[in-house]
C-alpha positions as CSV (number, residue, x, y, z in Angstrom):
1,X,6.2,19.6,-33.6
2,X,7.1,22.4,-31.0
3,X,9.0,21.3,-28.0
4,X,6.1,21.9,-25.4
5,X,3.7,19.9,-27.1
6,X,6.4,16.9,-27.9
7,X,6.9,17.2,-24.2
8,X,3.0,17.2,-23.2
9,X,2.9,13.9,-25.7
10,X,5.6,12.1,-24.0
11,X,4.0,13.0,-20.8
12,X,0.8,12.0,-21.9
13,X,2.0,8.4,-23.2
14,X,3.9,7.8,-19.9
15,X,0.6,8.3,-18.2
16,X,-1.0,5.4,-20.6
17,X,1.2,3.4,-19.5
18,X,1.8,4.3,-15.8
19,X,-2.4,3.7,-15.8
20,X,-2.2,-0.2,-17.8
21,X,0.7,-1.2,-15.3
22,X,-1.3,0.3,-12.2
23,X,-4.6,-1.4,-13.5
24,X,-2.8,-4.8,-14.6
25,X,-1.6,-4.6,-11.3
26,X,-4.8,-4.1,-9.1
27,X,-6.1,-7.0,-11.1
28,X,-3.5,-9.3,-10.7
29,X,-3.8,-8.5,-6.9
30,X,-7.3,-9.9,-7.1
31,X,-7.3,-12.4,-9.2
32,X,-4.4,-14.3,-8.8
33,X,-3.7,-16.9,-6.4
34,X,-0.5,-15.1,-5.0
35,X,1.1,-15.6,-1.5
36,X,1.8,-12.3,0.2
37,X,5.2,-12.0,-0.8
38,X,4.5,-13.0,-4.3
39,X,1.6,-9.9,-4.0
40,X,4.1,-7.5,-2.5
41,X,6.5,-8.3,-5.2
42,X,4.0,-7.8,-7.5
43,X,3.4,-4.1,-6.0
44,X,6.9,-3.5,-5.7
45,X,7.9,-3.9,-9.3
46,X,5.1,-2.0,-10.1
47,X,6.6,0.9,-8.5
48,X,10.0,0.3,-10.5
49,X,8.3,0.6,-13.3
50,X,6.7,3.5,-12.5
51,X,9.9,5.0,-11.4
52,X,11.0,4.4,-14.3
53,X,8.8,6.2,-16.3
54,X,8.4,9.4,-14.0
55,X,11.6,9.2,-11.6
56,X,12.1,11.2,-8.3
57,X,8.0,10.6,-8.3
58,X,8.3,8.1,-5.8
59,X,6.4,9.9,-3.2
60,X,3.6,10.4,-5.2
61,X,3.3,7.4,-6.3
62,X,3.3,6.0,-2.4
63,X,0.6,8.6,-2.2
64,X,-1.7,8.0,-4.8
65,X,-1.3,3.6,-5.9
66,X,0.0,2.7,-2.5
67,X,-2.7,3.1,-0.5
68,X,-5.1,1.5,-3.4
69,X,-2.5,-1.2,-3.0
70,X,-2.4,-1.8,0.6
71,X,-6.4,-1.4,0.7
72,X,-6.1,-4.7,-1.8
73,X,-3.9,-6.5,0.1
74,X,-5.5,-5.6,3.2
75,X,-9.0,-7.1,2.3
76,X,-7.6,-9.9,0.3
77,X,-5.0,-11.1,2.7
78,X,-6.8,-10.0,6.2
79,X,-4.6,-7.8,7.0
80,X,-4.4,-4.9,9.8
């Protein structure tokens, strides 16, 4: 395999995973019976993980899952 397209692969199976933990997450947010810290927890490992996979991408991440994050726990928790 050239380089560029072991690289786009790679890429391309980080995002697979990056999109199960993101969507694993949302649903745990709405289905579990989680305090708010438990929740927040939750959202912060989440972002390790992501991290993890794509790091120095924690900006984007804020940008893109935290809102859809803090939209969940806003509505499920009542929040401001």
């Amino acid at each position: 395999m050239k380089p560029d397209k072991e690289a786009l692969q790679a890429e391309e199976t980080g995002l697979k995973k990056l999109r199960r933990i993101i969507d694993f997450t949302a649903a745990l947010l709405w289905q579990a019976d989680l305090t708010l810290d438990e929740a927040q927890k939750l959202v912060a490992d989440a972002r390790e993980r992501a991290l993890e996979l794509f790091p120095d991408k924690g900006e984007t991440f804020d940008l893109i899952y935290g809102s859809r994050f803090r939209r969940i726990l806003a509505e499920k928790y009542h929040l401001q």
